[in-house]
């Protein structure tokens, strides 16, 4: 009784030759699709009898099902279905968590080793160095101890090193913070001791942790008038993680409000019970400013190093760590390194991270050029192709070809990673607009571009911003690099609505003008406290800088004159504004601040003058600064109170 088209009239059928639409699934088919999405018994999960891989399968963290499954002789569909059965909603292209990959590996019976991205490739590159004889017991010899000085800011770390070295290289540090890791070597009783000075602020966690990884003994500085602080406790944790002995130096015992017993009690609470209290922690009481107790500290360090029996093979190819690196005008990339094993020689091919080259010069901590550097030696290296990262391992290579191959392979890997970008970068907000977006109930994304003078500071600023992230505010790093703020940075910031943060670097006039035209916010800092404070205030809606730096004049050094009474005088041409005697001044070289102070003398021909205006030439004398070079920029500025709308 059906119609001519075969359909049944009535029960949803269509007569008159009409066909059911192929786009609409039947109720039974929809029910089947729904059932297939429900968790099912794993007993019937794998119909495939694919063999289980033999041995350990190396898998990179962050792999997708498409990348992960074939290594276990499975398809991405197998992985997705298995995880969905266990309540994990994933797709074939999503990044899998470690636990998800481990769960699937257990299911198929495979033995898996998870490694960081690029780690497997790095292991293969390391094999090219062929340094199997480095650990030969017969080649081991005693070496100098490497001492890391740790502690809270202003507790006297740099003062101690200054006293030990009998120099004044650490005076005038911004905010009392040693902005870059330095390494120095001193002699005591005919033996060398190497010191690594790490910044004391909590924001420099990574820098301090890196110091602890290369050290033999930690000197923990604690001020007698201040006691154990949060950064002190953090330093203790790093030292314990590195499993190195701790020698405590209680400093500033000559202060009127010094309370040594209270400090010892605080140390005991942290598990560092002094020997005088029946514990096993060496505690030296001292006053670094006057030198009291410094010799006693050095003696104790010598004793501890002898107990530790520190050895290294000085005969093999050199290997060590990059403590700091920067681009120097005239010398190119300069890396401060600490030799761990072997002896580094002038002419050696070497690789440090993605940088490679032939060692052109080796300079010790006293500024002297030397031909080679053995274990525990801190030296500067010239001759690399580019600036390596602080914390990179460096190695002398068998030949230039190997060094180049390793460096270029790493560079390619790093470039691939960087091209992926920060997945969280989206249309961000300016720093001062964060609070209003939080109030609106939205997640505020602060897009930032960070430019710094050296890698150590770059790393520390990045870590500081990450620590300030919350459910309401997150930071997306559009770009991070060492060097001056450039027009390309402004273009990138404008395109991504990013805030540009400069640490110890400043934009020149052309870059500032472009930033103003593009509406790009540039914030420059020399002390990381201020950076943290600004971000926190922005998050609370309290960002209201009381002062801003206003550039009042710029002069370019054209020629340098030497005078017996004053020293170096900069013959300058005033490019913009007015140069005034006695004003605050910054000295910039290639966009990087290398000195701050004041103008002590200002002359037009032979006459002392109070000010010189744009377009005129003058002679400028600077307080306590003699390293003048043609092409340098002298920038005068003043602080003006401002009110934010």
Coordinates of C-alpha atoms in Angstrom, one line a residue:
X1 CA 0.0 0.0 0.0
X2 CA 3.0 2.3 -0.2
X3 CA 3.1 5.2 -2.6
X4 CA 4.8 5.1 -6.0
X5 CA 8.0 6.4 -4.5
X6 CA 8.2 3.5 -2.1
X7 CA 7.6 5.6 1.0
X8 CA 5.0 4.8 3.6
X9 CA 2.4 7.4 3.9
X10 CA 1.6 8.3 7.4
X11 CA 4.5 7.2 9.7
X12 CA 6.9 9.9 8.6
X13 CA 7.2 8.5 5.0
X14 CA 6.9 10.6 2.0
X15 CA 4.9 9.7 -1.0
X16 CA 5.0 11.0 -4.6
X17 CA 8.6 9.9 -5.2
X18 CA 10.2 12.2 -2.5
X19 CA 13.5 10.9 -0.9
X20 CA 14.5 11.3 2.7
X21 CA 17.2 14.0 3.1
X22 CA 20.7 12.3 3.3
X23 CA 21.9 15.1 5.6
X24 CA 19.7 14.1 8.5
X25 CA 20.8 11.0 10.4
X26 CA 18.3 8.5 11.6
X27 CA 17.4 8.3 15.3
X28 CA 19.1 4.9 15.5
X29 CA 22.3 6.3 13.9
X30 CA 22.3 9.2 16.3
X31 CA 21.9 6.9 19.2
X32 CA 24.8 4.7 18.0
X33 CA 27.1 7.8 17.7
X34 CA 26.1 8.8 21.2
X35 CA 26.8 5.4 22.6
X36 CA 30.3 5.3 21.0
X37 CA 31.2 8.5 22.9
X38 CA 30.4 7.0 26.3
X39 CA 33.2 5.4 28.4
X40 CA 33.4 1.7 27.5
X41 CA 35.2 -1.3 29.0
X42 CA 38.8 -1.3 28.2
X43 CA 38.6 -5.0 27.7
X44 CA 37.3 -4.5 24.2
X45 CA 39.4 -1.4 23.4
X46 CA 42.2 -2.7 21.3
X47 CA 41.3 -4.9 18.4
X48 CA 44.7 -4.4 16.9
X49 CA 47.5 -6.9 17.6
X50 CA 50.2 -4.5 16.8
X51 CA 53.5 -5.5 18.5
X52 CA 54.7 -3.6 21.6
X53 CA 57.9 -1.6 21.0
X54 CA 61.0 -3.2 22.4
X55 CA 63.3 -1.3 24.8
X56 CA 62.8 2.2 26.1
X57 CA 60.8 4.5 23.9
X58 CA 61.9 8.2 24.1
X59 CA 59.0 10.7 24.0
X60 CA 59.2 14.4 24.1
X61 CA 57.0 16.2 26.6
X62 CA 54.2 18.3 25.0
X63 CA 53.6 15.8 22.2
X64 CA 50.2 15.5 20.6
X65 CA 48.5 12.1 20.0
X66 CA 49.6 12.3 16.3
X67 CA 53.2 12.6 17.3
X68 CA 53.1 10.3 20.3
X69 CA 51.1 7.3 19.1
X70 CA 53.3 6.1 16.1
X71 CA 56.2 5.7 18.5
X72 CA 54.2 3.1 20.3
X73 CA 53.0 1.4 17.1
X74 CA 49.5 2.8 17.6
X75 CA 47.4 5.4 15.8
X76 CA 46.3 8.8 17.2
X77 CA 42.7 7.4 17.1
X78 CA 43.8 4.7 19.6
X79 CA 45.1 7.3 22.0
X80 CA 42.2 9.6 21.7
X81 CA 39.6 6.9 22.2
X82 CA 41.5 5.4 25.2
X83 CA 41.8 8.7 26.9
X84 CA 38.1 9.6 26.3
X85 CA 37.2 6.3 27.9
X86 CA 39.0 7.5 30.9
X87 CA 37.2 10.8 31.0
X88 CA 39.9 12.8 29.2
X89 CA 38.4 15.0 26.4
X90 CA 41.3 15.3 23.9
X91 CA 41.8 15.6 20.2
X92 CA 44.5 14.2 17.9
X93 CA 46.3 17.5 17.7
X94 CA 46.1 18.6 21.4
X95 CA 49.2 18.7 23.6
X96 CA 49.0 15.7 26.0
X97 CA 50.0 15.9 29.6
X98 CA 52.7 13.6 31.0
X99 CA 50.2 11.6 32.9
X100 CA 48.1 11.0 29.9
X101 CA 51.0 9.6 27.9
X102 CA 52.2 7.5 30.8
X103 CA 48.7 6.1 31.2
X104 CA 48.5 5.0 27.6
X105 CA 52.0 3.6 27.6
X106 CA 51.1 1.4 30.6
X107 CA 48.0 0.3 28.8
X108 CA 49.9 -1.0 25.7
X109 CA 52.8 -2.3 27.9
X110 CA 55.5 -0.1 26.6
X111 CA 58.4 1.3 28.6
X112 CA 58.6 5.0 28.0
X113 CA 61.1 7.8 28.9
X114 CA 59.7 11.4 28.8
X115 CA 62.3 14.1 27.9
X116 CA 62.1 17.8 27.5
X117 CA 61.7 19.1 23.9
X118 CA 65.0 18.8 22.1
X119 CA 66.6 16.8 24.9
X120 CA 67.0 13.7 22.8
X121 CA 68.6 15.7 20.0
X122 CA 70.8 17.4 22.5
X123 CA 72.1 14.0 23.8
X124 CA 73.0 13.1 20.2
X125 CA 74.9 16.4 19.8
X126 CA 76.8 15.9 23.1
X127 CA 78.0 12.5 21.8
X128 CA 79.9 14.4 19.1
X129 CA 82.4 15.8 21.7
X130 CA 83.7 12.4 22.5
X131 CA 85.1 13.2 26.0
X132 CA 84.9 9.8 27.6
X133 CA 88.4 10.2 29.2
X134 CA 87.4 13.3 31.2
X135 CA 86.6 11.3 34.3
X136 CA 89.7 9.2 34.4
X137 CA 90.7 8.9 38.1
X138 CA 94.4 9.0 37.3
X139 CA 94.0 12.4 35.6
X140 CA 92.2 14.1 38.6
X141 CA 94.0 16.8 40.4
X142 CA 93.1 19.2 43.3
X143 CA 91.4 22.4 42.2
X144 CA 90.3 25.7 43.8
X145 CA 87.0 25.8 45.5
X146 CA 84.2 27.8 44.0
X147 CA 82.4 29.9 46.6
X148 CA 78.9 31.4 46.1
X149 CA 78.0 34.3 48.3
X150 CA 74.2 34.4 49.0
X151 CA 71.9 36.3 51.2
X152 CA 69.4 39.1 51.5
X153 CA 70.0 42.4 49.7
X154 CA 72.0 44.9 51.8
X155 CA 73.4 42.2 54.1
X156 CA 76.9 42.9 52.8
X157 CA 77.7 40.4 50.0
X158 CA 79.2 42.9 47.6
X159 CA 80.9 44.7 50.4
X160 CA 82.6 41.4 51.5
X161 CA 83.8 40.7 48.0
X162 CA 85.0 44.3 47.7
X163 CA 87.0 43.9 51.0
X164 CA 88.5 40.6 49.9
X165 CA 89.6 42.0 46.5
X166 CA 90.6 45.3 48.1
X167 CA 88.9 47.3 45.3
X168 CA 85.9 49.5 44.9
X169 CA 84.3 47.9 41.9
X170 CA 81.0 47.5 43.6
X171 CA 80.3 51.0 44.7
X172 CA 77.3 52.8 43.2
X173 CA 75.3 49.7 42.4
X174 CA 71.6 50.6 41.8
X175 CA 69.5 50.0 44.8
X176 CA 72.3 48.0 46.4
X177 CA 71.6 45.1 44.1
X178 CA 74.4 43.4 42.1
X179 CA 72.6 43.5 38.7
X180 CA 74.9 41.0 37.0
X181 CA 76.6 37.8 38.3
X182 CA 80.3 38.4 38.6
X183 CA 83.1 35.9 39.4
X184 CA 86.4 36.8 41.1
X185 CA 89.5 34.8 42.2
X186 CA 91.6 35.7 45.2
X187 CA 94.7 34.2 46.8
X188 CA 94.9 33.0 50.4
X189 CA 97.9 31.3 51.8
X190 CA 99.2 30.5 48.3
X191 CA 95.9 29.0 47.2
X192 CA 93.2 30.3 44.9
X193 CA 89.6 30.8 45.9
X194 CA 86.9 31.6 43.3
X195 CA 83.9 33.7 44.4
X196 CA 80.6 34.0 42.6
X197 CA 78.5 36.9 43.6
X198 CA 74.7 36.4 43.1
X199 CA 72.0 39.0 43.5
X200 CA 70.2 38.8 46.8
X201 CA 66.7 39.9 45.8
X202 CA 64.0 37.2 45.7
X203 CA 63.2 38.1 42.1
X204 CA 66.6 36.7 41.1
X205 CA 65.7 33.2 42.1
X206 CA 66.9 31.6 38.8
X207 CA 70.1 33.5 38.8
X208 CA 70.9 32.5 42.4
X209 CA 69.8 28.9 41.7
X210 CA 72.2 28.8 38.7
X211 CA 75.0 30.0 41.0
X212 CA 74.3 27.2 43.4
X213 CA 74.5 24.6 40.6
X214 CA 78.2 25.5 39.9
X215 CA 79.4 26.1 43.5
X216 CA 81.3 24.0 46.0
X217 CA 80.6 26.0 49.2
X218 CA 77.9 28.6 50.0
X219 CA 78.7 31.6 52.1
X220 CA 75.4 32.7 53.6
X221 CA 75.5 36.4 54.5
X222 CA 73.2 37.5 57.4
X223 CA 73.2 41.0 58.8
X224 CA 73.4 41.0 62.6
X225 CA 71.0 44.0 62.8
X226 CA 68.5 42.5 60.4
X227 CA 68.5 38.8 61.0
X228 CA 67.1 36.0 58.8
X229 CA 64.9 37.3 56.0
X230 CA 62.7 35.5 53.4
X231 CA 65.5 35.8 50.8
X232 CA 67.9 34.2 53.3
X233 CA 65.6 31.2 53.8
X234 CA 65.3 30.9 50.0
X235 CA 69.1 31.0 49.6
X236 CA 69.3 28.2 52.2
X237 CA 66.9 26.1 50.2
X238 CA 69.0 26.6 47.0
X239 CA 72.2 25.6 48.8
X240 CA 70.5 22.5 50.3
X241 CA 69.1 21.5 46.8
X242 CA 72.7 21.8 45.5
X243 CA 73.9 19.6 48.3
X244 CA 76.8 21.9 49.2
X245 CA 78.1 22.9 52.6
X246 CA 77.0 26.2 54.1
X247 CA 79.3 28.6 56.0
X248 CA 77.3 31.4 57.7
X249 CA 78.8 34.9 57.9
X250 CA 77.0 37.1 60.4
X251 CA 77.9 40.5 59.1
X252 CA 77.6 44.0 60.6
X253 CA 78.4 42.9 64.2
X254 CA 79.8 46.4 64.8
X255 CA 76.4 48.0 64.5
X256 CA 74.8 49.4 67.6
X257 CA 71.6 47.3 67.2
X258 CA 73.5 44.1 66.3
X259 CA 72.0 41.0 68.0
X260 CA 74.1 38.0 67.2
X261 CA 72.4 35.6 69.6
X262 CA 69.0 36.4 68.0
X263 CA 70.5 35.6 64.5
X264 CA 71.9 32.3 65.7
X265 CA 68.6 31.3 67.1
X266 CA 66.9 32.1 63.8
X267 CA 69.6 30.1 62.0
X268 CA 69.0 27.2 64.3
X269 CA 65.3 27.3 63.5
X270 CA 66.3 26.8 59.8
X271 CA 68.4 23.8 60.7
X272 CA 71.7 25.6 60.7
X273 CA 72.7 25.2 64.3
X274 CA 76.1 26.9 65.0
X275 CA 79.1 24.9 66.2
X276 CA 79.2 27.0 69.4
X277 CA 75.6 25.8 70.2
X278 CA 76.5 22.2 69.6
X279 CA 75.7 22.0 65.9
X280 CA 77.8 21.5 62.9
X281 CA 77.3 24.8 61.0
X282 CA 80.4 27.0 60.8
X283 CA 79.5 30.6 61.8
X284 CA 81.9 33.5 61.4
X285 CA 81.2 36.8 63.0
X286 CA 82.4 39.7 61.0
X287 CA 82.1 43.3 59.8
X288 CA 82.9 43.4 56.1
X289 CA 83.0 47.2 56.0
X290 CA 86.0 47.4 58.3
X291 CA 87.5 44.0 57.4
X292 CA 86.9 42.5 60.9
X293 CA 86.6 38.7 60.6
X294 CA 87.3 38.5 56.8
X295 CA 90.6 36.6 57.3
X296 CA 88.8 34.2 59.6
X297 CA 86.2 33.5 57.0
X298 CA 88.8 32.8 54.3
X299 CA 90.6 30.4 56.7
X300 CA 87.3 28.5 57.4
X301 CA 86.6 28.3 53.6
X302 CA 90.1 26.8 53.1
X303 CA 89.5 24.2 55.8
X304 CA 86.1 23.2 54.3
X305 CA 87.5 22.9 50.8
X306 CA 90.3 20.6 52.0
X307 CA 87.7 18.4 53.6
X308 CA 85.6 18.3 50.4
X309 CA 88.7 17.1 48.4
X310 CA 87.7 19.0 45.2
X311 CA 89.3 17.6 42.0
X312 CA 89.0 18.0 38.3
X313 CA 90.9 16.7 35.2
X314 CA 92.9 19.7 33.8
X315 CA 94.2 17.8 30.7
X316 CA 91.0 17.3 28.7
X317 CA 89.0 19.8 26.6
X318 CA 87.4 22.5 28.6
X319 CA 83.9 22.4 29.8
X320 CA 82.0 24.8 32.1
X321 CA 79.1 27.2 32.4
X322 CA 78.3 30.7 31.1
X323 CA 77.8 33.0 34.1
X324 CA 77.0 36.1 32.0
X325 CA 77.1 37.4 28.5
X326 CA 76.7 40.6 26.6
X327 CA 77.4 42.4 23.4
X328 CA 80.3 44.8 23.8
X329 CA 81.0 47.6 21.3
X330 CA 84.4 47.0 19.7
X331 CA 84.9 43.5 21.1
X332 CA 81.7 41.8 20.0
X333 CA 80.0 39.0 22.1
X334 CA 81.7 38.7 25.4
X335 CA 80.9 35.7 27.7
X336 CA 82.0 35.4 31.4
X337 CA 82.5 31.7 32.0
X338 CA 83.6 29.4 34.8
X339 CA 85.7 26.5 33.7
X340 CA 84.6 23.3 35.4
X341 CA 86.9 20.7 33.7
X342 CA 89.8 20.7 31.4
X343 CA 91.8 23.7 30.2
X344 CA 90.5 26.3 27.8
X345 CA 93.1 27.8 25.5
X346 CA 93.3 30.6 23.0
X347 CA 92.5 29.2 19.6
X348 CA 90.3 26.4 20.9
X349 CA 87.0 25.9 18.9
X350 CA 84.1 26.1 21.3
X351 CA 80.4 26.2 21.5
X352 CA 78.1 27.8 24.2
X353 CA 74.4 27.2 23.7
X354 CA 73.7 28.3 20.1
X355 CA 76.9 30.4 19.9
X356 CA 80.1 29.0 18.5
X357 CA 83.5 30.3 17.5
X358 CA 87.3 30.1 18.0
X359 CA 88.6 31.6 21.3
X360 CA 90.2 34.8 20.2
X361 CA 91.1 36.0 23.7
X362 CA 90.9 35.0 27.3
X363 CA 90.8 37.7 30.0
X364 CA 91.0 37.0 33.7
X365 CA 89.1 38.7 36.5
X366 CA 91.9 41.3 36.8
X367 CA 91.5 42.4 33.2
X368 CA 94.7 40.6 32.0
X369 CA 94.9 38.6 28.8
X370 CA 96.0 35.1 29.5
X371 CA 96.7 32.1 27.2
X372 CA 94.8 29.4 29.0
X373 CA 92.4 28.9 32.0
X374 CA 92.1 25.7 34.0
X375 CA 89.4 24.3 36.4
X376 CA 87.6 26.8 38.7
X377 CA 88.9 29.8 36.7
X378 CA 86.4 32.6 36.0
X379 CA 87.4 34.3 32.7
X380 CA 85.9 36.4 29.9
X381 CA 85.9 34.8 26.4
X382 CA 86.0 36.7 23.1
X383 CA 85.5 35.1 19.7
X384 CA 81.9 33.7 19.8
X385 CA 79.5 34.2 16.9
X386 CA 76.7 35.6 19.0
X387 CA 75.8 36.2 22.6
X388 CA 75.0 33.0 24.5
X389 CA 72.5 32.8 27.4
X390 CA 73.6 33.0 31.0
X391 CA 73.5 29.5 32.3
X392 CA 74.4 27.8 29.0
X393 CA 77.0 25.1 29.1
X394 CA 80.1 25.8 27.1
X395 CA 82.5 23.2 25.7
X396 CA 85.7 23.2 23.7
X397 CA 85.1 21.2 20.6
X398 CA 87.4 18.8 18.7
X399 CA 87.3 21.0 15.7
X400 CA 85.5 24.0 14.2
X401 CA 83.2 21.9 12.1
X402 CA 81.8 20.1 15.2
X403 CA 81.3 23.4 17.1
X404 CA 79.5 24.9 14.1
X405 CA 77.3 21.8 13.6
X406 CA 76.2 21.7 17.3
X407 CA 75.5 25.4 17.4
X408 CA 73.6 25.5 14.2
X409 CA 71.5 22.5 15.2
X410 CA 70.6 24.2 18.5
X411 CA 69.8 27.5 16.7
X412 CA 67.4 25.8 14.4
X413 CA 65.7 24.1 17.3
X414 CA 65.4 27.4 19.3
X415 CA 64.1 29.1 16.2
X416 CA 61.4 26.5 15.8
X417 CA 60.4 26.9 19.4
X418 CA 60.3 30.7 19.2
X419 CA 58.2 30.6 16.0
X420 CA 55.5 28.9 17.9
X421 CA 55.4 32.0 20.0
X422 CA 53.6 32.4 23.3
X423 CA 50.2 30.8 22.7
X424 CA 48.7 33.2 25.2
X425 CA 49.5 36.4 23.3
X426 CA 46.3 38.0 22.3
X427 CA 45.0 41.6 22.3
X428 CA 46.5 42.8 25.5
X429 CA 45.9 45.8 27.7
X430 CA 48.3 48.6 28.8
X431 CA 49.7 48.5 32.2
X432 CA 47.5 51.3 33.6
X433 CA 44.4 49.7 32.1
X434 CA 44.7 46.4 33.9
X435 CA 42.6 47.3 37.0
X436 CA 39.6 48.5 34.9
X437 CA 39.6 45.2 33.0
X438 CA 39.8 43.2 36.3
X439 CA 36.9 45.2 37.6
X440 CA 34.9 44.3 34.5
X441 CA 35.3 40.7 35.5
X442 CA 37.7 39.9 32.6
X443 CA 41.0 38.2 32.6
X444 CA 43.6 40.9 31.9
X445 CA 46.4 39.8 29.6
X446 CA 49.5 42.0 29.8
X447 CA 51.5 41.7 26.6
X448 CA 55.1 42.6 27.2
X449 CA 58.3 43.1 25.3
X450 CA 61.4 43.0 27.4
X451 CA 64.8 44.4 26.4
X452 CA 67.7 44.2 28.8
X453 CA 71.4 44.9 28.8
X454 CA 72.4 41.3 29.7
X455 CA 70.8 37.9 29.7
X456 CA 70.9 37.5 33.5
X457 CA 68.7 40.5 34.0
X458 CA 66.4 39.5 31.1
X459 CA 65.8 36.1 32.9
X460 CA 65.2 37.8 36.2
X461 CA 62.7 40.3 34.9
X462 CA 60.8 37.5 33.1
X463 CA 60.6 35.5 36.2
X464 CA 59.5 38.5 38.3
X465 CA 56.5 39.0 35.9
X466 CA 55.6 35.3 35.9
X467 CA 55.5 35.3 39.7
X468 CA 52.9 38.2 39.7
X469 CA 50.5 36.3 37.5
X470 CA 47.1 35.4 39.0
X471 CA 43.6 34.2 37.9
X472 CA 42.9 37.8 37.0
X473 CA 46.1 38.8 35.4
X474 CA 48.5 36.9 33.1
X475 CA 51.6 38.0 31.3
X476 CA 52.2 37.1 27.6
X477 CA 55.8 37.5 26.4
X478 CA 55.7 38.8 22.9
X479 CA 59.5 39.2 22.6
X480 CA 62.5 39.1 24.9
X481 CA 66.0 40.0 23.9
X482 CA 69.3 41.6 24.9
X483 CA 70.1 45.0 23.4
X484 CA 68.9 48.5 23.0
X485 CA 65.2 49.4 22.4
X486 CA 64.8 49.7 18.6
X487 CA 62.2 50.9 16.1
X488 CA 61.4 47.3 15.3
X489 CA 60.5 46.8 19.0
X490 CA 58.1 49.8 18.7
X491 CA 56.5 48.3 15.6
X492 CA 56.0 44.9 17.3
X493 CA 54.6 46.5 20.4
X494 CA 52.1 48.6 18.4
X495 CA 51.0 45.5 16.5
X496 CA 50.4 43.5 19.6
X497 CA 49.3 46.3 22.0
X498 CA 52.3 45.4 24.2
X499 CA 54.0 47.3 27.0
X500 CA 57.7 47.7 26.3
X501 CA 59.9 47.2 29.4
X502 CA 63.6 48.2 29.3
X503 CA 65.9 47.1 32.0
X504 CA 69.2 49.1 32.0
X505 CA 68.5 50.1 28.4
X506 CA 66.8 53.3 27.1
X507 CA 65.4 54.3 23.7
X508 CA 67.0 57.1 21.8
X509 CA 65.1 60.2 20.7
X510 CA 64.0 58.7 17.3
X511 CA 62.6 55.6 19.0
X512 CA 60.9 57.7 21.7
X513 CA 59.2 59.9 19.0
X514 CA 58.0 56.8 17.1
X515 CA 56.7 55.3 20.4
X516 CA 54.7 58.5 21.1
X517 CA 53.3 58.5 17.5
X518 CA 52.3 54.8 17.7
X519 CA 50.9 55.1 21.3
X520 CA 53.4 52.6 22.6
X521 CA 54.1 52.6 26.4
X522 CA 57.7 52.3 27.3
X523 CA 58.8 51.7 30.9
X524 CA 62.4 51.7 31.8
X525 CA 63.9 50.4 35.0
X526 CA 67.3 50.0 36.7
X527 CA 66.0 48.4 39.9
X528 CA 63.7 45.5 39.7
X529 CA 61.9 46.5 42.9
X530 CA 60.3 49.4 41.0
X531 CA 59.2 47.1 38.2
X532 CA 57.5 44.7 40.6
X533 CA 55.9 47.6 42.5
X534 CA 54.5 49.1 39.4
X535 CA 52.9 45.8 38.3
X536 CA 51.4 45.2 41.7
X537 CA 50.0 48.8 41.8
X538 CA 48.5 48.4 38.4
X539 CA 46.8 45.2 39.5
X540 CA 45.3 47.0 42.5
X541 CA 44.3 50.1 40.5
X542 CA 46.9 52.2 42.3
X543 CA 49.4 52.8 39.5
X544 CA 50.2 56.5 39.9
X545 CA 53.9 57.3 39.4
X546 CA 54.7 60.3 41.5
X547 CA 57.5 61.4 39.2
X548 CA 58.7 60.9 35.7
X549 CA 62.0 61.3 34.1
X550 CA 62.0 64.1 31.5
X551 CA 64.9 64.3 29.2
X552 CA 66.1 67.9 29.1
X553 CA 69.0 67.6 26.7
X554 CA 71.1 65.3 24.5
X555 CA 74.7 65.7 23.4
X556 CA 76.8 63.5 21.2
X557 CA 80.5 63.0 22.0
X558 CA 82.5 64.1 19.0
X559 CA 86.0 64.1 20.5
X560 CA 87.7 63.3 23.8
X561 CA 90.3 65.6 25.3
X562 CA 92.7 64.7 28.2
X563 CA 93.6 67.4 30.8
X564 CA 96.0 66.9 33.7
X565 CA 93.7 68.4 36.3
X566 CA 90.2 67.2 35.3
X567 CA 91.0 64.1 33.3
X568 CA 88.8 63.2 30.2
X569 CA 86.6 66.0 28.8
X570 CA 84.0 65.2 26.2
X571 CA 83.9 67.5 23.3
X572 CA 80.2 67.4 22.4
X573 CA 77.6 68.8 20.0
X574 CA 74.2 69.4 21.7
X575 CA 71.6 67.6 19.6
X576 CA 68.4 68.5 21.4
X577 CA 67.3 70.6 24.4
X578 CA 69.6 72.3 26.8
X579 CA 72.7 70.8 28.6
X580 CA 72.9 72.4 32.1
X581 CA 75.8 72.1 34.6
X582 CA 74.9 70.1 37.7
X583 CA 72.0 68.2 36.2
X584 CA 71.5 64.5 36.4
X585 CA 73.0 62.7 33.5
X586 CA 73.0 59.3 31.9
X587 CA 75.8 58.0 29.7
X588 CA 74.6 55.7 26.9
X589 CA 76.6 53.6 24.5
X590 CA 74.6 51.8 21.8
X591 CA 71.4 52.4 23.7
X592 CA 72.7 50.9 26.9
X593 CA 73.2 52.9 30.1
X594 CA 76.8 52.4 31.2
X595 CA 77.0 55.2 33.8
X596 CA 74.9 57.7 35.8
X597 CA 76.0 60.7 37.6
X598 CA 76.2 64.5 37.2
X599 CA 77.9 67.1 35.0
X600 CA 80.7 68.7 37.0
X601 CA 82.0 71.1 34.4
X602 CA 80.6 72.7 31.3
X603 CA 82.6 74.9 29.0
X604 CA 82.2 76.9 25.7
X605 CA 85.7 77.3 24.3
X606 CA 87.6 78.4 27.5
X607 CA 84.7 79.9 29.4
X608 CA 82.8 78.1 32.1
X609 CA 79.1 78.4 31.3
X610 CA 75.9 77.4 33.1
X611 CA 74.1 75.9 30.1
X612 CA 74.5 75.2 26.3
X613 CA 71.6 75.0 23.9
X614 CA 70.8 72.9 20.9
X615 CA 73.1 73.3 17.9
X616 CA 76.1 74.5 19.9
X617 CA 79.3 72.7 20.9
X618 CA 80.7 72.4 24.4
X619 CA 83.1 70.6 26.6
X620 CA 81.5 68.3 29.3
X621 CA 83.3 66.9 32.4
X622 CA 81.5 64.1 34.2
X623 CA 81.9 63.1 37.9
X624 CA 83.9 59.9 38.4
X625 CA 83.7 58.8 34.7
X626 CA 86.6 58.7 32.3
X627 CA 85.7 56.0 29.7
X628 CA 84.6 58.5 27.0
X629 CA 84.4 57.5 23.3
X630 CA 83.3 59.4 20.2
X631 CA 79.7 58.5 19.3
X632 CA 78.6 58.1 22.9
X633 CA 75.4 59.9 24.0
X634 CA 75.1 62.1 27.1
X635 CA 71.5 62.5 28.2
X636 CA 70.5 65.0 30.9
X637 CA 67.2 64.6 32.7
X638 CA 65.2 65.8 35.6
X639 CA 62.4 64.3 37.7
X640 CA 59.0 66.0 37.4
X641 CA 55.9 65.3 39.5
X642 CA 53.0 64.1 37.4
X643 CA 49.4 63.1 38.0
X644 CA 47.8 60.2 36.2
X645 CA 44.3 60.7 34.9

